Amino acid sequence: MAEQGTTNRQFSIEYRQYLDVQGKPLGPLPPDSSESDLLLNAYRNMVLTRALDKKAVALQRTGQMGTYAAALGQEAIGTAIGYAMEADDVFVPAYRDQAAQIIRGVKLEEILAFWGGSERGSDFQGPRRDLPNCIPVATQISHAAGVATALKLRHPGQVVVASCGDGATSRGDFYEGLNVAGVWQLPLILVINNNQWAISVRRQYQTASASLAQKAIAAGIPGIQVDGNDFIALHDALTVALKRARKGKGATLIEAVSYRLCDHTTADDATRYRSADELNEAWTREPVKRLQSCLHDNQLWDAGQEQALQASCRQQVDQAAQDFLSREPEAAHSMFRYLYAEWPASYAYQEQLLEEKLARQSQEGQQHEH
Amino acid sequence: MNTEARIQSENATPAAAPAEAPRTMVEAINLALARAMQDDDDVVLLGEDVGVNGGVFRATAGLRQRFGLQRVMDTPLAESMIAGLSVGMATQGLKPVAEIQFMGFVYAAMEHLISHAARMRNRSRGRLHCPMVLRAPYGGGIHAPEHHSESTEALFAHTPGLRVVIPSSPRRAYGLLLSAIADPDPVIFLEPKRIYRAVRHPLVDDGQALPLDVCFTLRQGEDLTLLSWGAMIPECQRAAARLADGGISVELIDVASISPLDMDTMIQSVRKTGRCLIVHEAARSCGVGAEIAAGIGEHCLLNLLAPVRRVCGFDVPMPYFQNENNYLPNTSDVVAAAMELMSYNGE
Ligand SMILES: Cc1ncc(C[n+]2csc(CCOP(=O)(O)OP(=O)(O)O)c2C)c(N)n1
Ligand SMILES: [Mg+2]
């Protein structure tokens, strides 16, 4: 038994950052960051993500798209996840992870389809084992622990990366998932996109905990806080965590400290609850400009390349939008086709009811035309 | 002006609100919440984004400014906690009105609702009870993302000890919510968000409650009883008007309290008309329509001129919105089913 007055346990949380807000190195960079093209590819992906978000928001504003959750200001997080993972790892996203999904091989058109009201958006043609977007906040964390359990049993060496928001850390699923990941030493890396807001609720009103990373401590796993607008720091923290998990040494929690520069979604109006001053201040720390400056300082990037990249991103997202918009909606019967492996015979009459409903609709449509 | 000040001025309630003004359903809900809070200090609001943001649908707009942080609580993001807190608060004399942002996120709260809220009075033999209200927008038709459009009211209706109330007009939203808050037992108050702003009806903010546990007959008729609730009521109203044009007289009843059900009113109506059509947006199997149909079958067998029929959602999750109209029952579906009942000849 501990003597009265002795300290039983002491903990600290590391904060990792390599680039300052101007993109200048604060010290020596980690070796990974000089890997050929890593930083260039990362920059390209961040710009592409931003272009996709801009397009999707524009489509929503013109009534051609449903509610959309942009990742403005948080592009470095998903990009680092995407480049730290191997193809045969499994990604378990929340709903703001398009930056990672693009690298994983999810098509831009699929991302638009998900928010555009089609289940086909979750039938990824690329990463077949990655889980689809998860809207019920934090529930994906339990699934990620389950995926990690499956990998541990069946595919040792493969790992799971999951993502969640700062608000998600208040839910039971967050604690439950981390807890089991700790006891079972699961190959799970959970990245918190701490964008400071859960819709209108500030991080400070979400938890009295000084950091989100320290929530790892109670689960008995490492937790680290990273500048979430610093791609190099994120990639480094992820690489270390993934290596550790691959060796069977268990889970890591990474808190990526960033800021949501956009509204929560297109259905939100953030001016109701946060000031322009706060937003403007956050823009000075944004990740895309920061990495661009770093590339620029290292003679890896110039104005011509920037122009070409912007044009190519615009072209890619325009094409994706066109593909999305020109694709016929799935047939109404698709609602039955995928519910069970086989549609139960006792429900066959419901297909008949749908048939009759569609017939009425098309009849009315015709009457409307005349 | 700083944001905080601007928010306050935008959300401020006009000092002299007109006695009767055209109100949407969501405005009526806001008025009822304000009225209940003004009349009873024990009423407190809690939920995600209900405070400074005034709720994602603006149902609680201005209430934090008016009643303060202690009575309008922005909670951490956790539905199980919101329901559990409400149970605890309610046992100590508060009257919590909790908002679940969308019905699709209520499932983590179910343990508290089913295992505690619904049973507290019974298991403590009346020593403790749970005067709480849990509000949630529900239903489809607004092109929302996945999990934002389901109608799973039957899950609650199947739980003895809960009341489940669904308004279908601004007036009934106002009056039923006042009753729900005043009720000494837990009430699940489901708000058909598709018609939050669909119509404006003149409404006097006079604190006038409407009774729970009873149906509302919206239209008297002789030929067919049409039973529905929530966002399906406007569809049924249009259907009834169309049928009337064709000489068919429909009695339209807004069930409103889907638990406990006011079977008496419905049985009386079917005894008069001899035909019963039930319309709900929720999936067909084990939907509340099944319970109503069973009650009608038990009590009206010799009055029925045709089988009881249901127009419902299919037994599938609500499709994403490109296909939601192929799922949602509509006016024509109701008219077609009614015509079939009218021409039923036993074959
Ligand atoms: C279980 C659940 N409750 C509520 C919601 C509604 N909702 C959607 S996103 C959100 C805030 C999430 O905040 P955070 O976890 O910080 O993620 P962010 O959106 O900021 O990336 C809420 C309350 C939901 N989707 N799921
Ligand atoms: Mg957040």
XYZ file of C-alpha atoms in Angstrom, chain B residues 10 22 41 43 48 62 82 94 113 132 157 169-170 175 188 215 219 226 233 254 260 263 284 291 309 336 339 342 347:
29
model
C -31.054 38.561 -32.432
C -49.324 32.930 -37.377
C -39.208 27.102 -12.108
C -38.694 23.101 -15.784
C -26.768 19.233 -27.488
C -33.641 32.656 -27.254
C -28.664 13.153 -21.391
C -36.963 18.956 -11.494
C -35.682 5.231 -20.967
C -39.378 14.171 -17.775
C -44.667 2.767 -27.869
C -49.934 21.035 -36.303
C -48.578 24.154 -34.587
C -50.865 22.337 -26.403
C -41.413 10.930 -25.460
C -57.142 11.322 -30.429
C -62.694 15.821 -40.042
C -58.487 7.410 -41.710
C -51.515 14.021 -41.362
C -54.984 12.404 -35.659
C -51.295 4.918 -24.604
C -58.800 3.048 -28.874
C -44.960 -1.746 -41.538
C -51.545 -2.487 -32.728
C -55.717 -1.688 -44.256
C -55.595 4.464 -53.802
C -60.619 3.535 -53.090
C -64.554 1.503 -50.874
C -63.186 -11.136 -53.153
